[in-house]
mmCIF file of C-alpha atoms in Angstrom:
data_model
loop_
_atom_site.group_PDB
_atom_site.id
_atom_site.type_symbol
_atom_site.label_atom_id
_atom_site.label_comp_id
_atom_site.label_asym_id
_atom_site.label_seq_id
_atom_site.Cartn_x
_atom_site.Cartn_y
_atom_site.Cartn_z
ATOM 1 C CA MET P 1 63.497 124.877 -2.625
ATOM 2 C CA PHE P 2 62.140 123.869 0.772
ATOM 3 C CA ARG P 3 64.672 121.176 1.534
ATOM 4 C CA PRO P 4 66.959 123.258 3.833
ATOM 5 C CA ASN P 5 63.952 124.212 5.971
ATOM 6 C CA ALA P 6 62.881 120.578 6.123
ATOM 7 C CA VAL P 7 66.343 119.514 7.225
ATOM 8 C CA THR P 8 66.447 122.262 9.874
ATOM 9 C CA SER P 9 62.990 121.405 11.190
ATOM 10 C CA THR P 10 64.039 117.776 11.534
ATOM 11 C CA ARG P 11 67.441 118.489 13.039
ATOM 12 C CA GLN P 12 66.165 120.724 15.840
ATOM 13 C CA PRO P 13 63.936 118.070 17.487
ATOM 14 C CA MET P 14 66.754 115.549 17.120
ATOM 15 C CA LEU P 15 69.168 117.859 18.941
ATOM 16 C CA ARG P 16 66.599 118.522 21.664
ATOM 17 C CA SER P 17 66.257 114.777 22.150
ATOM 18 C CA ALA P 18 70.037 114.382 22.341
ATOM 19 C CA TYR P 19 70.402 117.246 24.835
ATOM 20 C CA SER P 20 67.650 115.788 27.005
ATOM 21 C CA ALA P 21 69.276 112.348 27.010
ATOM 22 C CA ALA P 22 72.624 114.008 27.820
ATOM 23 C CA LEU P 23 71.030 115.643 30.870
ATOM 24 C CA VAL P 24 69.848 112.222 32.037
ATOM 25 C CA MET P 25 73.484 111.114 31.789
ATOM 26 C CA ALA P 26 74.651 114.260 33.613
ATOM 27 C CA ILE P 27 72.362 113.572 36.568
ATOM 28 C CA GLY P 28 72.678 109.802 36.752
ATOM 29 C CA MET P 29 76.440 109.647 36.178
ATOM 30 C CA GLY P 30 77.963 113.099 36.761
ATOM 31 C CA PHE P 31 75.874 114.045 39.818
ATOM 32 C CA GLY P 32 74.616 110.732 41.157
ATOM 33 C CA ARG P 33 77.836 108.820 40.740
ATOM 34 C CA PHE P 34 80.966 110.911 40.353
ATOM 35 C CA ALA P 35 80.127 113.844 42.663
ATOM 36 C CA PHE P 36 80.991 111.565 45.584
ATOM 37 C CA THR P 37 84.625 111.664 44.410
ATOM 38 C CA ALA P 38 84.741 115.403 45.140
ATOM 39 C CA VAL P 39 82.613 115.381 48.330
ATOM 40 C CA TYR P 40 84.039 112.466 50.312
ATOM 41 C CA PRO P 41 87.310 114.260 51.240
ATOM 42 C CA HIS P 42 85.072 116.814 53.037
ATOM 43 C CA MET P 43 83.144 113.991 54.723
ATOM 44 C CA ILE P 44 86.435 112.526 55.951
ATOM 45 C CA GLU P 45 87.549 115.918 57.315
ATOM 46 C CA GLU P 46 84.211 116.287 59.151
ATOM 47 C CA GLY P 47 84.475 112.811 60.679
ATOM 48 C CA ILE P 48 81.352 111.492 58.959
ATOM 49 C CA LEU P 49 83.455 108.883 57.151
ATOM 50 C CA ASP P 50 86.943 107.531 57.631
ATOM 51 C CA LEU P 51 89.125 106.435 54.723
ATOM 52 C CA HIS P 52 88.068 102.795 55.101
ATOM 53 C CA ARG P 53 84.334 103.538 55.075
ATOM 54 C CA ALA P 54 84.778 105.971 52.201
ATOM 55 C CA GLY P 55 86.429 103.150 50.254
ATOM 56 C CA VAL P 56 83.604 100.777 51.174
ATOM 57 C CA ALA P 57 81.052 103.369 50.055
ATOM 58 C CA ALA P 58 82.861 103.725 46.727
ATOM 59 C CA SER P 59 82.954 99.947 46.292
ATOM 60 C CA ALA P 60 79.267 99.736 47.205
ATOM 61 C CA ASN P 61 78.525 102.246 44.474
ATOM 62 C CA TYR P 62 80.396 100.136 41.925
ATOM 63 C CA ALA P 63 78.623 96.999 43.158
ATOM 64 C CA GLY P 64 75.303 98.800 42.822
ATOM 65 C CA TYR P 65 76.292 99.827 39.307
ATOM 66 C CA LEU P 66 76.987 96.191 38.474
ATOM 67 C CA LEU P 67 73.696 95.018 39.994
ATOM 68 C CA GLY P 68 71.793 97.764 38.179
ATOM 69 C CA ALA P 69 73.352 96.711 34.897
ATOM 70 C CA LEU P 70 72.426 93.071 35.559
ATOM 71 C CA LEU P 71 68.824 94.006 36.347
ATOM 72 C CA ALA P 72 68.630 96.175 33.210
ATOM 73 C CA ILE P 73 70.255 93.608 30.951
ATOM 74 C CA ARG P 74 66.933 92.695 29.313
ATOM 75 C CA LEU P 75 65.675 96.258 29.040
ATOM 76 C CA ARG P 76 64.215 96.939 25.596
ATOM 77 C CA SER P 77 64.283 100.222 23.716
ATOM 78 C CA HIS P 78 60.521 100.697 24.033
ATOM 79 C CA SER P 79 60.942 100.633 27.853
ATOM 80 C CA SER P 80 63.901 103.007 27.881
ATOM 81 C CA TYR P 81 61.786 106.126 28.521
ATOM 82 C CA ALA P 82 60.547 104.692 31.815
ATOM 83 C CA GLY P 83 64.131 103.719 32.639
ATOM 84 C CA CYS P 84 65.278 107.326 32.115
ATOM 85 C CA VAL P 85 62.535 108.610 34.434
ATOM 86 C CA ILE P 86 63.327 106.099 37.189
ATOM 87 C CA ALA P 87 67.098 106.658 36.910
ATOM 88 C CA THR P 88 66.754 110.453 37.079
ATOM 89 C CA ALA P 89 64.324 110.480 39.999
ATOM 90 C CA GLY P 90 66.292 107.842 41.907
ATOM 91 C CA SER P 91 69.604 109.655 41.471
ATOM 92 C CA ILE P 92 68.153 112.926 42.789
ATOM 93 C CA LEU P 93 66.591 111.178 45.782
ATOM 94 C CA CYS P 94 69.926 109.551 46.640
ATOM 95 C CA LEU P 95 71.594 112.971 46.624
ATOM 96 C CA PHE P 96 68.895 114.278 48.953
ATOM 97 C CA PHE P 97 69.148 111.333 51.371
ATOM 98 C CA LEU P 98 72.929 111.819 51.629
ATOM 99 C CA SER P 99 72.196 115.306 52.966
ATOM 100 C CA GLN P 100 70.051 113.871 55.756
ATOM 101 C CA THR P 101 72.289 111.281 57.453
ATOM 102 C CA ASP P 102 75.464 110.897 59.493
ATOM 103 C CA SER P 103 75.300 107.105 59.507
ATOM 104 C CA GLY P 104 78.245 105.517 57.731
ATOM 105 C CA LEU P 105 76.229 102.348 57.128
ATOM 106 C CA LEU P 106 73.320 104.261 55.617
ATOM 107 C CA ILE P 107 75.689 106.251 53.405
ATOM 108 C CA ILE P 108 77.086 102.965 52.070
ATOM 109 C CA VAL P 109 73.558 101.703 51.322
ATOM 110 C CA ILE P 110 72.604 104.964 49.577
ATOM 111 C CA ARG P 111 75.764 104.866 47.483
ATOM 112 C CA ALA P 112 74.923 101.309 46.411
ATOM 113 C CA LEU P 113 71.457 102.442 45.326
ATOM 114 C CA ALA P 114 72.959 105.434 43.504
ATOM 115 C CA GLY P 115 75.214 103.059 41.580
ATOM 116 C CA GLY P 116 72.194 101.076 40.423
ATOM 117 C CA PHE P 117 70.462 104.211 39.204
ATOM 118 C CA SER P 118 73.656 105.292 37.404
ATOM 119 C CA ALA P 119 73.772 102.025 35.474
ATOM 120 C CA LEU P 120 70.104 102.389 34.619
ATOM 121 C CA ALA P 121 70.755 105.943 33.386
ATOM 122 C CA MET P 122 73.636 104.769 31.182
ATOM 123 C CA ILE P 123 71.684 101.886 29.643
ATOM 124 C CA SER P 124 68.307 103.624 29.364
ATOM 125 C CA ALA P 125 69.621 106.871 27.860
ATOM 126 C CA SER P 126 71.789 104.931 25.398
ATOM 127 C CA LEU P 127 68.904 102.699 24.335
ATOM 128 C CA TRP P 128 66.466 105.593 24.124
ATOM 129 C CA LEU P 129 68.616 107.822 21.922
ATOM 130 C CA LEU P 130 70.667 105.325 19.885
ATOM 131 C CA GLU P 131 68.104 102.551 19.457
ATOM 132 C CA TYR P 132 64.587 103.892 20.070
ATOM 133 C CA GLN P 133 65.188 107.299 18.499
ATOM 134 C CA LYS P 134 67.798 105.802 16.119
ATOM 135 C CA GLN P 135 70.069 108.844 16.469
ATOM 136 C CA THR P 136 73.470 107.185 16.351
ATOM 137 C CA ARG P 137 75.056 110.431 15.107
ATOM 138 C CA GLN P 138 74.187 112.063 18.426
ATOM 139 C CA ALA P 139 76.268 109.589 20.477
ATOM 140 C CA PRO P 140 78.935 112.206 21.323
ATOM 141 C CA VAL P 141 76.257 114.626 22.578
ATOM 142 C CA LEU P 142 74.801 111.865 24.746
ATOM 143 C CA TYR P 143 78.062 110.790 26.377
ATOM 144 C CA ALA P 144 79.309 114.367 26.752
ATOM 145 C CA GLY P 145 76.536 114.615 29.328
ATOM 146 C CA VAL P 146 78.692 112.635 31.764
ATOM 147 C CA GLY P 147 81.531 115.148 31.521
ATOM 148 C CA LEU P 148 79.052 118.009 31.788
ATOM 149 C CA GLY P 149 77.650 116.489 34.969
ATOM 150 C CA ILE P 150 81.114 115.998 36.486
ATOM 151 C CA ALA P 151 82.283 119.519 35.641
ATOM 152 C CA LEU P 152 79.046 121.217 36.690
ATOM 153 C CA SER P 153 78.742 119.311 39.969
ATOM 154 C CA ALA P 154 82.409 120.037 40.758
ATOM 155 C CA GLU P 155 81.986 123.771 40.237
ATOM 156 C CA LEU P 156 78.753 123.751 42.256
ATOM 157 C CA LEU P 157 80.750 122.108 45.034
ATOM 158 C CA VAL P 158 83.499 124.728 44.734
ATOM 159 C CA PHE P 159 80.839 127.422 45.166
ATOM 160 C CA GLY P 160 79.381 125.659 48.191
ATOM 161 C CA THR P 161 82.793 125.155 49.746
ATOM 162 C CA GLN P 162 83.596 128.850 49.298
ATOM 163 C CA GLN P 163 80.388 129.615 51.221
ATOM 164 C CA GLY P 164 81.651 127.475 54.080
ATOM 165 C CA TRP P 165 79.010 124.782 53.664
ATOM 166 C CA HIS P 166 79.493 121.367 55.229
ATOM 167 C CA SER P 167 79.073 118.145 53.259
ATOM 168 C CA LYS P 168 75.368 117.774 54.110
ATOM 169 C CA SER P 169 74.640 121.190 52.645
ATOM 170 C CA LEU P 170 76.743 120.317 49.619
ATOM 171 C CA TRP P 171 74.661 117.175 49.002
ATOM 172 C CA LEU P 172 71.445 119.170 49.379
ATOM 173 C CA TRP P 173 72.779 121.796 46.947
ATOM 174 C CA LEU P 174 73.514 119.052 44.416
ATOM 175 C CA ALA P 175 70.052 117.511 44.914
ATOM 176 C CA ALA P 176 68.328 120.851 44.311
ATOM 177 C CA SER P 177 70.431 121.571 41.228
ATOM 178 C CA GLY P 178 69.845 118.033 39.956
ATOM 179 C CA LEU P 179 66.099 118.476 40.355
ATOM 180 C CA VAL P 180 66.131 121.535 38.103
ATOM 181 C CA LEU P 181 68.176 119.720 35.472
ATOM 182 C CA GLY P 182 66.042 116.590 35.842
ATOM 183 C CA LEU P 183 62.799 118.440 35.162
ATOM 184 C CA ALA P 184 64.377 119.951 32.042
ATOM 185 C CA ALA P 185 65.621 116.540 30.906
ATOM 186 C CA LEU P 186 62.340 114.694 31.362
ATOM 187 C CA ALA P 187 60.371 117.518 29.753
ATOM 188 C CA GLY P 188 62.490 117.118 26.627
ATOM 189 C CA ILE P 189 62.200 113.348 26.386
ATOM 190 C CA SER P 190 59.309 111.978 24.350
ATOM 191 C CA THR P 191 58.252 108.388 23.755
ATOM 192 C CA SER P 192 57.367 109.134 20.127
ATOM 193 C CA GLN P 193 59.632 108.250 17.210
ATOM 194 C CA PRO P 194 61.166 111.146 15.270
ATOM 195 C CA GLN P 195 59.837 111.742 11.759
ATOM 196 C CA SER P 196 63.208 110.939 10.220
ATOM 197 C CA VAL P 197 66.072 108.973 11.653
ATOM 198 C CA GLY P 198 69.774 109.654 11.493
ATOM 199 C CA THR P 199 72.028 107.434 9.524
ATOM 200 C CA SER P 200 75.423 106.364 10.681
ATOM 201 C CA SER P 201 78.252 108.703 9.803
ATOM 202 C CA MET P 202 80.787 105.882 9.896
ATOM 203 C CA THR P 203 83.016 105.376 6.932
ATOM 204 C CA GLN P 204 83.988 102.116 5.316
ATOM 205 C CA ALA P 205 86.943 101.813 7.671
ATOM 206 C CA SER P 206 84.857 101.892 10.827
ATOM 207 C CA THR P 207 82.492 99.157 9.715
ATOM 208 C CA GLN P 208 85.351 96.733 10.457
ATOM 209 C CA THR P 209 84.663 96.512 14.175
ATOM 210 C CA PRO P 210 85.870 94.172 16.902
ATOM 211 C CA GLN P 211 83.897 91.019 17.513
ATOM 212 C CA ALA P 212 81.748 90.923 20.630
ATOM 213 C CA LEU P 213 84.100 88.954 22.919
ATOM 214 C CA PRO P 214 87.227 91.102 22.386
ATOM 215 C CA LEU P 215 85.114 94.234 22.753
ATOM 216 C CA ILE P 216 83.742 92.976 26.085
ATOM 217 C CA LEU P 217 87.258 92.197 27.350
ATOM 218 C CA ILE P 218 88.558 95.585 26.214
ATOM 219 C CA TYR P 219 85.684 97.311 27.973
ATOM 220 C CA ALA P 220 86.270 95.401 31.223
ATOM 221 C CA LEU P 221 89.945 96.405 31.242
ATOM 222 C CA ALA P 222 88.962 100.006 30.464
ATOM 223 C CA GLY P 223 86.625 100.042 33.473
ATOM 224 C CA PHE P 224 89.453 98.791 35.695
ATOM 225 C CA GLY P 225 92.010 101.132 34.154
ATOM 226 C CA TYR P 226 90.319 104.499 34.602
ATOM 227 C CA ILE P 227 88.505 103.968 37.906
ATOM 228 C CA ILE P 228 91.478 104.395 40.258
ATOM 229 C CA THR P 229 92.134 107.884 38.894
ATOM 230 C CA ALA P 230 88.396 108.640 38.828
ATOM 231 C CA THR P 231 88.029 107.508 42.457
ATOM 232 C CA TYR P 232 91.154 108.852 44.122
ATOM 233 C CA LEU P 233 92.261 111.884 42.088
ATOM 234 C CA PRO P 234 90.897 114.601 44.445
ATOM 235 C CA LEU P 235 92.267 112.749 47.477
ATOM 236 C CA LEU P 236 95.651 112.313 45.763
ATOM 237 C CA VAL P 237 95.740 116.032 44.999
ATOM 238 C CA LYS P 238 94.686 116.941 48.539
ATOM 239 C CA LEU P 239 97.453 114.789 50.030
ATOM 240 C CA ALA P 240 100.219 115.709 47.568
ATOM 241 C CA LEU P 241 99.301 119.349 46.939
ATOM 242 C CA PRO P 242 97.364 120.656 49.970
ATOM 243 C CA GLU P 243 97.553 124.227 48.651
ATOM 244 C CA SER P 244 95.649 123.261 45.468
ATOM 245 C CA ASP P 245 91.865 123.136 45.152
ATOM 246 C CA ALA P 246 91.170 119.479 44.408
ATOM 247 C CA ALA P 247 87.611 120.227 43.246
ATOM 248 C CA HIS P 248 88.900 122.485 40.476
ATOM 249 C CA ILE P 249 91.219 119.730 39.244
ATOM 250 C CA TRP P 250 88.280 117.321 39.376
ATOM 251 C CA ALA P 251 86.281 119.823 37.300
ATOM 252 C CA ILE P 252 89.038 119.657 34.663
ATOM 253 C CA PHE P 253 88.476 115.894 34.576
ATOM 254 C CA GLY P 254 84.840 116.551 33.625
ATOM 255 C CA LEU P 255 85.604 119.427 31.282
ATOM 256 C CA GLY P 256 88.036 117.221 29.404
ATOM 257 C CA ALA P 257 85.296 114.645 28.890
ATOM 258 C CA ILE P 258 82.864 117.019 27.161
ATOM 259 C CA PRO P 259 84.767 117.864 23.940
ATOM 260 C CA SER P 260 86.467 114.468 23.956
ATOM 261 C CA CYS P 261 83.226 112.725 23.012
ATOM 262 C CA PHE P 262 83.035 114.763 19.805
ATOM 263 C CA PHE P 263 86.748 114.374 19.075
ATOM 264 C CA TRP P 264 86.765 110.587 19.491
ATOM 265 C CA HIS P 265 83.514 110.220 17.546
ATOM 266 C CA TYR P 266 85.070 112.154 14.648
ATOM 267 C CA PHE P 267 88.349 110.211 14.921
ATOM 268 C CA HIS P 268 86.371 106.965 14.956
ATOM 269 C CA SER P 269 84.360 107.924 11.878
ATOM 270 C CA LYS P 270 87.505 108.768 9.898
ATOM 271 C CA LEU P 271 89.969 106.070 10.928
ATOM 272 C CA GLY P 272 87.839 103.226 12.242
ATOM 273 C CA THR P 273 87.363 101.369 15.478
ATOM 274 C CA ARG P 274 90.779 99.730 15.765
ATOM 275 C CA VAL P 275 92.825 102.902 15.334
ATOM 276 C CA ALA P 276 90.518 105.162 17.349
ATOM 277 C CA LEU P 277 89.969 102.811 20.268
ATOM 278 C CA SER P 278 93.617 101.738 20.560
ATOM 279 C CA ALA P 279 94.772 105.381 20.449
ATOM 280 C CA ASN P 280 92.165 106.273 23.065
ATOM 281 C CA LEU P 281 93.241 103.500 25.451
ATOM 282 C CA GLY P 282 96.956 104.181 24.968
ATOM 283 C CA LEU P 283 96.555 107.888 25.720
ATOM 284 C CA GLN P 284 94.401 107.026 28.715
ATOM 285 C CA ALA P 285 97.165 104.775 30.082
ATOM 286 C CA LEU P 286 99.600 107.691 29.820
ATOM 287 C CA GLY P 287 97.153 109.954 31.654
ATOM 288 C CA VAL P 288 96.756 107.451 34.494
ATOM 289 C CA ILE P 289 100.514 107.224 35.049
ATOM 290 C CA PHE P 290 101.236 110.953 34.577
ATOM 291 C CA PRO P 291 101.233 111.920 38.299
ATOM 292 C CA LEU P 292 104.145 109.520 38.778
ATOM 293 C CA LEU P 293 106.019 110.959 35.803
ATOM 294 C CA VAL P 294 105.392 114.604 36.741
ATOM 295 C CA PRO P 295 104.586 114.718 40.501
ATOM 296 C CA ASN P 296 103.495 118.352 40.700
ATOM 297 C CA THR P 297 100.428 120.494 39.980
ATOM 298 C CA LEU P 298 101.010 120.325 36.221
ATOM 299 C CA GLY P 299 101.202 116.530 36.379
ATOM 300 C CA TYR P 300 97.873 116.245 38.167
ATOM 301 C CA LEU P 301 96.260 118.763 35.825
ATOM 302 C CA LEU P 302 97.456 116.833 32.779
ATOM 303 C CA SER P 303 96.368 113.537 34.332
ATOM 304 C CA ALA P 304 92.883 114.930 35.000
ATOM 305 C CA PHE P 305 92.596 116.298 31.474
ATOM 306 C CA MET P 306 94.004 113.213 29.739
ATOM 307 C CA VAL P 307 91.968 110.622 31.643
ATOM 308 C CA GLY P 308 88.896 112.855 31.577
ATOM 309 C CA GLY P 309 89.498 113.414 27.888
ATOM 310 C CA THR P 310 89.630 109.702 27.085
ATOM 311 C CA PHE P 311 87.456 107.662 29.449
ATOM 312 C CA MET P 312 84.155 108.857 27.960
ATOM 313 C CA GLY P 313 85.772 108.690 24.533
ATOM 314 C CA THR P 314 86.071 104.946 25.143
ATOM 315 C CA VAL P 315 82.330 104.824 25.746
ATOM 316 C CA THR P 316 81.602 107.029 22.732
ATOM 317 C CA ILE P 317 83.524 104.653 20.475
ATOM 318 C CA ALA P 318 82.533 101.335 22.012
ATOM 319 C CA MET P 319 78.828 101.757 22.750
ATOM 320 C CA PRO P 320 77.642 102.551 19.187
ATOM 321 C CA VAL P 321 79.799 99.644 17.956
ATOM 322 C CA ALA P 322 78.138 97.385 20.534
ATOM 323 C CA GLN P 323 74.756 98.707 19.455
ATOM 324 C CA ARG P 324 75.450 97.742 15.835
ATOM 325 C CA ILE P 325 76.694 94.279 16.795
ATOM 326 C CA ALA P 326 73.676 93.736 19.050
ATOM 327 C CA ARG P 327 71.279 94.839 16.313
ATOM 328 C CA HIS P 328 72.648 92.221 13.938
ATOM 329 C CA ARG P 329 72.902 89.434 16.510
ATOM 330 C CA HIS P 330 69.814 90.281 18.598
ATOM 331 C CA SER P 331 71.970 90.259 21.744
ATOM 332 C CA HIS P 332 72.100 92.361 24.920
ATOM 333 C CA LEU P 333 75.645 93.513 24.284
ATOM 334 C CA VAL P 334 75.191 97.091 25.580
ATOM 335 C CA ALA P 335 73.978 95.834 28.952
ATOM 336 C CA SER P 336 76.609 93.059 29.008
ATOM 337 C CA MET P 337 79.365 95.604 28.434
ATOM 338 C CA THR P 338 77.964 97.788 31.200
ATOM 339 C CA VAL P 339 78.151 94.742 33.484
ATOM 340 C CA VAL P 340 81.828 93.997 32.745
ATOM 341 C CA TYR P 341 82.656 97.698 33.008
ATOM 342 C CA GLY P 342 81.078 97.584 36.456
ATOM 343 C CA LEU P 343 83.149 94.520 37.357
ATOM 344 C CA GLY P 344 86.317 96.339 36.349
ATOM 345 C CA GLN P 345 85.297 99.296 38.485
ATOM 346 C CA ILE P 346 84.734 97.061 41.522
ATOM 347 C CA ILE P 347 88.055 95.261 41.159
ATOM 348 C CA GLY P 348 90.041 98.504 40.707
ATOM 349 C CA PRO P 349 89.402 100.023 44.169
ATOM 350 C CA VAL P 350 89.800 96.598 45.821
ATOM 351 C CA VAL P 351 93.256 96.285 44.265
ATOM 352 C CA ALA P 352 94.079 99.884 45.207
ATOM 353 C CA ASN P 353 92.993 99.429 48.843
ATOM 354 C CA THR P 354 94.930 96.163 49.146
ATOM 355 C CA LEU P 355 98.121 97.652 47.743
ATOM 356 C CA PHE P 356 97.690 100.815 49.831
ATOM 357 C CA SER P 357 97.483 98.750 53.024
ATOM 358 C CA ILE P 358 100.853 97.215 52.092
ATOM 359 C CA SER P 359 102.802 100.160 50.678
ATOM 360 C CA HIS P 360 100.766 103.145 51.972
ATOM 361 C CA THR P 361 100.827 104.658 48.501
ATOM 362 C CA LEU P 362 98.671 104.457 45.384
ATOM 363 C CA ASP P 363 101.664 104.463 43.028
ATOM 364 C CA ARG P 364 101.543 100.714 42.368
ATOM 365 C CA SER P 365 97.807 100.891 41.728
ATOM 366 C CA LEU P 366 98.295 103.563 39.091
ATOM 367 C CA ILE P 367 100.983 101.441 37.419
ATOM 368 C CA ILE P 368 98.733 98.359 37.362
ATOM 369 C CA ALA P 369 95.832 100.439 35.987
ATOM 370 C CA ALA P 370 98.052 101.764 33.199
ATOM 371 C CA ILE P 371 99.199 98.215 32.384
ATOM 372 C CA ALA P 372 95.550 97.087 32.137
ATOM 373 C CA LEU P 373 94.840 99.868 29.651
ATOM 374 C CA LEU P 374 97.905 98.939 27.612
ATOM 375 C CA ILE P 375 96.732 95.305 27.506
ATOM 376 C CA ALA P 376 93.354 96.548 26.264
ATOM 377 C CA THR P 377 95.204 98.541 23.610
ATOM 378 C CA LEU P 378 97.034 95.439 22.398
ATOM 379 C CA ILE P 379 93.803 93.405 22.281
ATOM 380 C CA CYS P 380 92.193 96.151 20.221
ATOM 381 C CA LEU P 381 95.107 96.258 17.795
ATOM 382 C CA LYS P 382 94.848 92.486 17.257
ATOM 383 C CA SER P 383 91.035 92.219 17.143
ATOM 384 C CA VAL P 384 90.475 94.005 13.821
ATOM 385 C CA ARG P 385 92.282 93.668 10.525
ATOM 386 C CA SER P 386 93.716 96.830 9.054
ATOM 387 C CA VAL P 387 91.515 98.469 6.443
ATOM 388 C CA HIS P 388 93.151 100.334 3.552
#
């Protein structure tokens, strides 16, 4: 008689935990990491950065992400609460410091630090919710936080731009907004275990997962494949379509990521890792190349939606799989995958900058990124036997 009430009373705290962890992701990744993609075109216009220094700042952020992942590689689930606190506070402080400087060198240093805090947010929030709280069913809620952070920060920037604010004011606006969200996130996170834990919703098909090494290679290629679009999309739009609002298109990138986490989680649970992950990577490759296929506003909109709608889907599929493998093998696979993802993200802009210096276009970079994602698709298709 009382079972429905018991289920409801258990589910509500679990959802609060998931929402709180998602906010940590929104601040550490959406605000602390990806907001730079929408702000740096303004910083270039104002003369604070040139294109070269903006590229160096982006690379520094990816290097910081890699270093942060390396430092967090031995982080345990019982320490993940402290990691969430440090990542949230550090990300907000980095946003604030960007509002206080004109120094290109200092901006590069701050972006490197922000990358480290982003990696810590990704690892800590994942460990806290999926391992410490054992809420694997809430993975899509957790990773949707990244898309929420991208979309929300982009629209906050649109508002600030409409008010005529310069980049320093935009960074301060993001820091203040991040502080509000951060207080809400940390208030909702508890170090105590829930009374009941979620069980995996995966079907028999999805228990046939890739082995660790192929999964790591797939994840590295995925990091390389999406990052050129994620780094240069607003600048590409601004150069190709000066009449369009690049921040709005960037917001579509984030908005696409929010429902995609739930879609890919459901697809994964029904059809398994091989089918879901290969479909995700193949569609992502198409999204990366779409501006070359349809070089107009519609093409950029579809590219933003398709890449935004798949890149966090990759994480939503791969991270719980890595968590299960790590649990059985007592490995640090989640942190290791974050490391190789970071490596892919460092290599991507380096390749793009090198090719741009030769051809003065990013077309070749987009083609190479799409090829990397297609290679990842093929590896995924070969790494797991079909389940019938």
